[in-house]
Coordinates of C-alpha atoms and ligand atoms in Angstrom, one line a residue:
M81 CA 3.6 -3.2 12.9
N82 CA 1.9 -6.5 13.1
K83 CA 3.4 -7.1 9.9
K84 CA 6.5 -9.6 9.3
S85 CA 9.7 -7.2 7.9
I86 CA 12.7 -8.4 6.3
R87 CA 14.5 -7.3 9.8
D88 CA 12.5 -11.2 10.9
I89 CA 13.9 -13.7 8.0
N90 CA 17.0 -14.3 6.7
V91 CA 18.0 -13.4 3.2
K92 CA 21.4 -14.9 2.4
G93 CA 21.3 -16.4 -0.3
E94 CA 17.4 -16.3 -1.5
R95 CA 15.8 -14.6 -4.8
V96 CA 14.1 -11.6 -3.2
F97 CA 11.7 -10.0 -5.0
C98 CA 11.4 -6.5 -3.8
R99 CA 8.6 -4.3 -5.2
V100 CA 9.5 -0.7 -4.6
D101 CA 7.6 2.6 -6.0
F102 CA 10.2 4.0 -8.2
N103 CA 7.4 6.2 -9.4
V104 CA 9.2 9.3 -10.1
P105 CA 8.6 12.4 -12.1
M106 CA 10.4 13.1 -15.1
K107 CA 11.3 15.3 -18.1
D108 CA 12.4 14.7 -21.2
G109 CA 13.5 11.5 -19.7
Q110 CA 15.5 13.2 -16.6
I111 CA 14.1 12.2 -13.0
T112 CA 13.2 15.9 -11.9
D113 CA 13.2 14.1 -7.9
D114 CA 14.3 11.2 -7.1
T115 CA 13.2 11.2 -3.1
R116 CA 11.3 7.8 -3.9
I117 CA 14.5 6.1 -5.0
R118 CA 16.8 7.4 -1.6
A119 CA 13.7 6.3 0.5
A120 CA 14.2 3.1 -0.8
L121 CA 17.4 2.9 -0.6
P122 CA 17.8 1.9 3.3
T123 CA 15.9 -1.8 2.3
I124 CA 18.0 -2.2 -1.0
K125 CA 21.3 -1.6 1.2
H126 CA 19.8 -4.3 4.3
L127 CA 19.1 -6.9 1.4
V128 CA 22.4 -6.5 -0.5
D129 CA 24.5 -6.5 2.7
N130 CA 22.6 -9.5 4.0
G131 CA 23.7 -11.6 1.1
A132 CA 19.6 -11.1 -1.4
K133 CA 20.2 -11.6 -5.0
V134 CA 17.9 -8.4 -5.3
L135 CA 15.2 -8.7 -7.9
L136 CA 13.5 -5.1 -7.7
A137 CA 10.1 -4.0 -9.4
S138 CA 8.2 -0.5 -9.9
H139 CA 6.0 1.2 -12.1
L140 CA 6.3 4.3 -13.6
G141 CA 3.1 6.6 -14.9
R142 CA 0.5 4.6 -16.3
P143 CA 1.2 2.9 -19.3
K144 CA -2.4 0.7 -19.3
G145 CA -1.1 -2.9 -19.8
Q146 CA 1.3 -1.1 -23.0
V147 CA 5.0 -0.7 -23.5
V148 CA 5.2 2.6 -23.8
E149 CA 9.4 3.6 -24.1
E150 CA 9.4 6.9 -22.3
L151 CA 8.1 4.8 -19.3
R152 CA 10.7 2.3 -19.0
L153 CA 13.1 2.1 -16.3
N154 CA 16.4 2.8 -17.5
A155 CA 17.2 6.2 -16.5
V156 CA 15.6 5.3 -13.0
A157 CA 18.2 2.5 -13.3
T158 CA 21.0 4.7 -13.8
R159 CA 19.8 6.9 -11.0
L160 CA 19.9 3.8 -8.6
Q161 CA 23.6 2.7 -9.6
E162 CA 24.7 6.5 -9.0
L163 CA 22.8 6.1 -5.6
L164 CA 24.0 3.0 -4.1
G165 CA 27.4 3.0 -5.2
K166 CA 27.6 -0.2 -7.2
D167 CA 26.3 -2.0 -9.9
V168 CA 22.3 -2.2 -11.3
K169 CA 21.6 -4.4 -13.7
K170 CA 18.7 -3.3 -16.0
A171 CA 16.1 -6.0 -17.6
D172 CA 14.2 -5.3 -20.6
E173 CA 11.1 -7.7 -19.0
A174 CA 9.4 -7.8 -15.9
Y175 CA 8.8 -11.6 -15.9
G176 CA 9.3 -14.4 -18.5
E177 CA 12.3 -16.9 -20.0
S178 CA 14.9 -14.4 -20.4
V179 CA 14.3 -12.6 -17.0
K180 CA 14.8 -16.3 -15.4
S181 CA 18.3 -16.6 -17.0
T182 CA 19.3 -13.3 -15.9
V183 CA 18.4 -14.6 -12.4
T184 CA 20.5 -17.8 -12.7
E185 CA 23.7 -16.0 -13.2
M186 CA 23.1 -13.5 -10.4
S187 CA 25.1 -13.7 -6.9
E188 CA 24.9 -13.0 -3.6
G189 CA 24.4 -9.3 -3.2
D190 CA 23.8 -8.2 -7.0
V191 CA 20.8 -6.0 -7.7
L192 CA 18.7 -6.6 -11.0
L193 CA 16.3 -4.1 -12.1
L194 CA 13.5 -5.4 -13.7
E195 CA 10.8 -3.7 -16.6
N196 CA 7.6 -1.2 -15.4
V197 CA 5.0 -4.5 -14.2
R198 CA 2.5 -1.5 -15.6
F199 CA 3.5 -2.7 -19.4
Y200 CA 1.7 -5.5 -19.2
P201 CA -2.2 -5.3 -18.6
G202 CA -2.5 -8.3 -15.9
E203 CA -0.6 -5.7 -13.4
E204 CA -3.6 -3.4 -12.5
K205 CA -6.2 -6.2 -13.3
N206 CA -3.9 -8.1 -10.4
D207 CA -4.2 -11.2 -12.6
S208 CA -3.3 -14.6 -11.2
E209 CA -1.3 -15.9 -13.9
L210 CA 1.3 -12.5 -13.6
A211 CA 1.2 -12.6 -10.0
K212 CA 2.4 -16.4 -10.0
A213 CA 5.0 -15.5 -12.5
F214 CA 6.4 -13.2 -10.8
A215 CA 6.3 -15.3 -8.0
E216 CA 8.4 -17.7 -10.3
L217 CA 11.2 -15.7 -10.3
A218 CA 11.9 -15.2 -6.1
D219 CA 11.8 -17.2 -3.0
V220 CA 10.5 -14.3 -1.0
Y221 CA 8.6 -11.2 -1.6
V222 CA 9.2 -7.5 0.1
N223 CA 6.6 -5.0 -0.3
D224 CA 8.8 -1.6 0.3
A225 CA 6.1 0.1 -2.1
F226 CA 4.4 2.4 0.8
G227 CA 3.3 5.1 -2.4
A228 CA 1.6 1.5 -4.3
A229 CA 0.3 -0.6 -1.4
H230 CA -3.3 1.1 -1.6
R231 CA -3.1 -0.6 -5.5
A232 CA -4.3 -4.4 -5.5
H233 CA -1.7 -5.1 -8.6
A234 CA -0.2 -8.5 -9.5
S235 CA 3.1 -7.1 -8.1
T236 CA 1.6 -5.5 -5.0
E237 CA -0.8 -8.0 -3.6
G238 CA -1.3 -11.0 -5.9
I239 CA 2.3 -11.8 -5.4
A240 CA 2.2 -12.1 -1.7
H241 CA -0.2 -15.1 -1.7
H242 CA 2.3 -17.3 -3.3
L243 CA 5.8 -16.3 -1.7
P244 CA 6.9 -15.4 2.1
A245 CA 6.1 -12.1 2.3
V246 CA 7.1 -9.3 4.1
A247 CA 7.8 -5.3 4.8
G248 CA 10.8 -3.3 3.5
L249 CA 12.4 -1.0 5.8
L250 CA 10.3 1.8 4.2
M251 CA 6.9 0.3 4.4
E252 CA 7.5 -0.2 7.9
K253 CA 8.8 3.4 9.1
E254 CA 5.8 4.4 6.9
L255 CA 3.4 2.7 8.6
E256 CA 4.6 2.7 12.2
V257 CA 4.3 6.8 11.6
L258 CA 1.2 7.3 10.2
G259 CA -0.5 4.2 12.4
K260 CA 0.9 6.1 15.7
A261 CA -0.4 9.7 14.7
L262 CA -3.7 7.8 13.8
S263 CA -3.9 5.6 16.9
N264 CA -2.3 7.4 19.6
P265 CA -1.6 10.4 19.2
D266 CA 0.4 13.1 20.7
R267 CA -1.8 15.8 21.6
P268 CA -2.5 18.8 21.0
F269 CA -2.7 17.2 17.5
T270 CA -4.0 19.0 14.9
A271 CA -5.2 18.1 11.0
I272 CA -4.2 20.3 8.3
I273 CA -6.7 19.5 5.3
G274 CA -6.5 21.5 1.8
G275 CA -5.9 20.5 -2.1
A276 CA -8.8 21.7 -4.4
K277 CA -12.0 19.5 -3.7
V278 CA -14.3 18.6 -0.5
K279 CA -15.0 15.4 -2.9
D280 CA -11.2 14.0 -2.4
K281 CA -11.5 14.7 1.3
I282 CA -14.7 13.3 2.4
G283 CA -13.4 9.8 3.8
V284 CA -10.0 11.6 5.6
I285 CA -12.0 14.5 7.1
E286 CA -14.7 12.2 9.0
N287 CA -12.1 10.1 9.9
L288 CA -10.0 12.8 11.3
L289 CA -13.1 14.2 12.8
N290 CA -12.9 11.6 15.3
K291 CA -9.4 12.0 16.2
V292 CA -8.0 15.6 16.5
D293 CA -8.4 18.6 18.8
N294 CA -7.7 21.0 15.6
L295 CA -8.9 20.9 12.2
I296 CA -7.6 23.7 9.9
I297 CA -9.7 23.7 6.0
G298 CA -7.4 25.4 3.5
G299 CA -6.7 25.3 -0.3
G300 CA -10.0 24.9 -2.8
L301 CA -11.9 23.0 -0.3
A302 CA -12.4 26.0 1.9
Y303 CA -14.9 27.8 -0.4
T304 CA -17.9 25.0 0.0
F305 CA -17.1 25.7 4.1
I306 CA -17.4 29.0 3.5
K307 CA -20.6 28.5 1.1
A308 CA -22.2 26.5 4.4
K309 CA -21.7 29.1 6.4
G310 CA -23.6 31.7 4.4
H311 CA -21.0 33.6 2.7
D312 CA -20.8 33.9 -1.1
V313 CA -17.6 32.9 -3.0
G314 CA -17.7 34.7 -6.0
K315 CA -15.9 32.4 -8.5
S316 CA -14.0 30.1 -6.3
L317 CA -14.1 26.3 -6.2
L318 CA -17.6 25.7 -5.1
E319 CA -19.5 22.3 -5.0
V320 CA -22.8 22.7 -4.9
D321 CA -23.6 19.2 -4.0
K322 CA -21.3 19.2 -1.3
I323 CA -22.1 22.3 0.8
D324 CA -24.5 20.0 3.0
L325 CA -21.8 17.7 3.8
A326 CA -20.0 21.0 4.6
K327 CA -22.9 22.0 7.0
S328 CA -22.8 18.6 8.6
F329 CA -18.9 18.6 9.3
I330 CA -19.1 22.0 10.9
E331 CA -21.7 20.3 13.7
Q332 CA -20.0 17.6 13.9
A333 CA -16.7 19.2 14.5
E334 CA -18.7 21.3 17.1
A335 CA -20.4 19.0 18.8
K336 CA -16.8 16.7 19.1
G337 CA -15.3 19.6 20.8
V338 CA -12.9 19.8 17.8
N339 CA -11.5 23.4 16.5
L340 CA -12.3 23.9 13.6
Y341 CA -10.7 26.8 11.5
M342 CA -11.5 28.0 8.1
P343 CA -10.1 31.0 6.6
V344 CA -11.0 34.8 7.9
D345 CA -9.8 36.4 5.1
I346 CA -8.6 35.3 1.5
V347 CA -6.6 36.1 -1.5
V348 CA -9.3 37.1 -4.4
A349 CA -8.2 37.5 -7.9
D350 CA -9.3 38.5 -11.6
D351 CA -7.7 35.8 -13.0
F352 CA -6.1 32.4 -12.9
S353 CA -2.1 33.4 -13.5
N354 CA 0.5 35.0 -11.9
D355 CA -0.5 38.8 -13.1
A356 CA -3.8 38.8 -12.2
N357 CA -5.1 41.5 -9.9
T358 CA -5.0 40.6 -5.8
Q359 CA -6.8 41.7 -3.2
I360 CA -7.1 40.7 0.8
V361 CA -10.8 40.3 1.5
S362 CA -12.6 38.9 4.8
I363 CA -14.6 35.8 3.7
D364 CA -17.8 37.8 4.1
S365 CA -16.9 40.3 1.3
I366 CA -15.8 38.4 -1.7
P367 CA -16.2 40.2 -4.7
S368 CA -18.4 38.2 -7.1
D369 CA -16.5 38.2 -10.0
W370 CA -13.1 37.4 -8.4
E371 CA -11.9 34.2 -7.2
G372 CA -10.4 32.9 -3.9
L373 CA -6.8 31.4 -4.6
D374 CA -5.4 31.7 -1.5
C375 CA -5.5 32.1 2.4
G376 CA -5.0 35.5 3.8
P377 CA -2.3 36.6 6.1
K378 CA -4.4 36.9 8.8
S379 CA -6.1 33.3 8.2
S380 CA -1.9 32.5 8.0
E381 CA -1.2 34.2 11.7
I382 CA -3.9 32.3 13.5
Y383 CA -2.8 28.7 11.4
A384 CA 0.4 29.5 12.7
D385 CA -0.7 29.6 16.5
V386 CA -2.1 26.8 16.1
I387 CA 0.6 24.8 14.6
K388 CA 2.8 26.1 17.2
N389 CA 0.7 24.7 20.0
S390 CA 0.3 21.5 18.6
K391 CA 2.4 18.4 19.7
L392 CA 1.8 16.7 16.6
V393 CA 0.6 17.6 12.8
I394 CA -0.6 16.1 9.8
W395 CA -1.1 18.1 6.4
N396 CA -2.5 16.8 3.1
G397 CA -2.9 19.7 0.6
P398 CA -1.9 22.9 -0.2
M399 CA -3.6 26.3 1.2
G400 CA -3.7 28.0 -2.0
V401 CA -2.4 27.5 -5.5
F402 CA 0.9 27.0 -4.4
E403 CA 2.8 26.5 -8.4
L404 CA 1.3 30.2 -8.9
D405 CA 3.8 32.1 -6.3
T406 CA 1.2 34.7 -6.5
F407 CA -0.8 32.6 -4.3
A408 CA 2.2 30.5 -2.6
N409 CA 1.9 32.6 0.6
G410 CA -0.8 30.8 2.8
T411 CA 0.9 27.4 1.5
K412 CA 4.0 28.9 2.4
A413 CA 3.5 30.1 5.8
V414 CA 1.8 26.7 7.1
A415 CA 5.5 25.1 5.7
E416 CA 7.3 27.8 7.7
A417 CA 5.3 27.8 11.0
L418 CA 5.6 23.6 10.7
A419 CA 9.5 24.0 9.9
N420 CA 9.9 26.6 12.8
A421 CA 7.9 24.9 15.7
T422 CA 10.4 22.4 16.9
D423 CA 8.3 20.8 19.9
T424 CA 5.8 19.8 17.5
Y425 CA 6.3 16.2 15.1
S426 CA 5.2 17.2 12.0
V427 CA 3.6 14.6 8.9
I428 CA 3.8 16.1 5.9
G429 CA 1.1 13.4 3.4
G430 CA 2.7 12.8 0.1
G431 CA 1.6 14.4 -3.1
D432 CA 1.3 18.5 -3.3
S433 CA 2.1 19.1 0.1
A434 CA 5.3 17.3 -0.4
A435 CA 5.8 18.9 -3.8
A436 CA 5.3 22.5 -1.7
V437 CA 7.9 22.0 1.0
E438 CA 10.2 20.9 -1.6
K439 CA 9.8 24.1 -3.3
F440 CA 10.4 26.3 -0.2
N441 CA 13.5 24.4 0.7
L442 CA 11.5 22.6 4.0
A443 CA 11.5 19.4 3.5
D444 CA 14.5 19.0 6.1
K445 CA 13.0 20.2 8.6
M446 CA 9.9 18.0 8.7
S447 CA 9.9 15.5 11.0
H448 CA 8.2 12.8 8.6
I449 CA 7.3 13.3 4.7
S450 CA 5.4 10.3 3.2
T451 CA 6.2 8.8 0.2
G452 CA 2.8 8.1 -0.6
G453 CA 0.2 10.4 -2.1
G454 CA -3.0 8.5 -2.4
A455 CA -1.5 6.1 0.3
S456 CA -1.5 8.4 2.4
L457 CA -4.9 9.5 2.3
E458 CA -6.7 6.3 2.5
F459 CA -4.6 5.2 5.3
M460 CA -5.5 8.6 6.8
E461 CA -9.2 7.9 6.0
G462 CA -9.2 4.3 7.8
K463 CA -9.2 2.1 5.1
D464 CA -6.8 -0.7 4.7
L465 CA -4.2 -0.8 2.4
P466 CA -4.3 -4.3 0.4
G467 CA -0.5 -4.7 -0.2
V468 CA -0.1 -4.1 3.4
V469 CA -2.9 -6.5 3.8
A470 CA -1.4 -9.5 2.4
L471 CA 1.8 -9.4 4.1
N472 CA 2.5 -11.9 6.7
D473 CA 1.3 -11.9 9.9
K474 CA 4.1 -11.8 12.7
Ligands
ATP25 N1 -8.0 28.2 -4.1 C1 -7.9 27.4 -4.8 N2 -8.5 27.4 -5.5 C2 -8.2 26.2 -6.8 N3 -6.9 25.7 -6.5 C3 -6.5 25.2 -5.9 C4 -7.4 26.0 -4.4 N4 -6.4 26.2 -3.7 C5 -5.5 25.1 -4.1 N5 -5.6 24.5 -5.0 C6 -5.2 23.4 -6.0 O1 -5.4 22.1 -5.6 C7 -4.3 21.4 -6.0 C8 -3.9 20.1 -5.2 O2 -5.4 19.4 -4.7 P1 -4.7 17.9 -4.5 O3 -6.3 17.6 -3.6 O4 -4.6 17.5 -5.7 O5 -3.6 18.3 -3.1 P2 -3.2 17.0 -2.7 O6 -4.3 15.8 -1.8 O7 -2.1 17.6 -1.9 O8 -2.6 16.0 -4.1 P3 -2.6 14.8 -4.3 O9 -3.6 14.2 -4.5 O10 -1.2 14.9 -5.3 O11 -1.9 14.3 -2.9 C9 -3.0 22.5 -6.3 O12 -3.0 21.8 -7.4 C10 -3.3 23.6 -6.2 O13 -3.3 24.3 -7.0
3PG26 O1 2.5 8.4 -7.5 C1 1.7 7.8 -6.6 O2 0.5 8.1 -5.8 C2 1.9 5.8 -6.6 O3 3.2 6.1 -7.2 C3 1.2 5.3 -7.5 O4 0.7 5.9 -8.5 P1 -0.6 5.6 -9.1 O5 -1.5 6.7 -8.6 O6 -0.8 6.0 -10.8 O7 -1.5 4.1 -8.8

């Protein structure tokens, strides 16, 4: 990474404004998955152990520039305090006079969690006044929020123009793993792209077609490819306006010598529910009033074989509607193949693929699970992430 990190600077006695991504899933005021808080601990501990006064800032949800009581960071502060094993103070604002006076009273090694930065309209507008107000609280800016690095917001981008700005350890690790995969991959290199729609994955397929040896297409987007091959898809998810694009991806793969794998069989259902009637059919015989909701067992076997013979696999997007157990087998088979492939370095793009490996209790068997859904997708598309670009070069 050509950006400075907290390892390159001395933080003793410094007030550090550290942007983290504590955008954790919540239900009835309780955190249902604290992975993102755990992932930020190495950076927070580094800052604490090296005598910084640590101000943590994060968004939670999408409150759209106003205070939403359920989206306060109080539960996050409590969980962080448990995980860190030391006091974490929580401010009810993210900047301003009362926060400033709290910061004045901080000692080296103290941790203060600021309020949800998206309570302020200036955050998502990347308002320079708000960025300055955040910067006034601190001497140094650290960005450890890889999950929000694709957003050019006041606390992820704007503030970096007003303070010395470096990456945290999580940010550094994410960029290192994903960066190596895209620039200098161990081969054979396989990408597995699933999820709902072609539309959301155009950029990533385009970019990866120039880099991978194998491309596996699954999930809802596979049906547009199956249609492009000339088969009827019944009531399955189909993006009519993307059929030509799918055709061109199939042609490009051939021209570039990329092995393109699509489902050979699928699980079709007469209803989008766990109790639907289902059957396994070959892709050339999808019944007209049924919809495909998962890859079939033959497809899973082929995919598992490709995975086993790969040195590096990047996975983004589930193979079927894994949230419903009836249609989770294809996604589970891919997760299990990755878990069993001990010579394969497995990188899980965040979002639903990360949720799927958690659901199947296989998270600890993966080499790297990204904390960023949208951010890892944009990175894999080859886009610059504004929250990274704004940091100081080495
Ligand atoms: N055959 C299918 N028909 C309809 N929906 C499907 C099908 N296969 C997968 N899905 C749905 O696609 C959704 C995931 O799609 P999405 O494109 O958001 O994936 P992702 O990129 O992993 O997620 P994120 O955007 O959170 O990173 C899941 O909710 C899943 O149920
Ligand atoms: O959950 C995420 O992907 C990040 O925290 C970014 O959240 P956002 O999509 O609301 O900007």
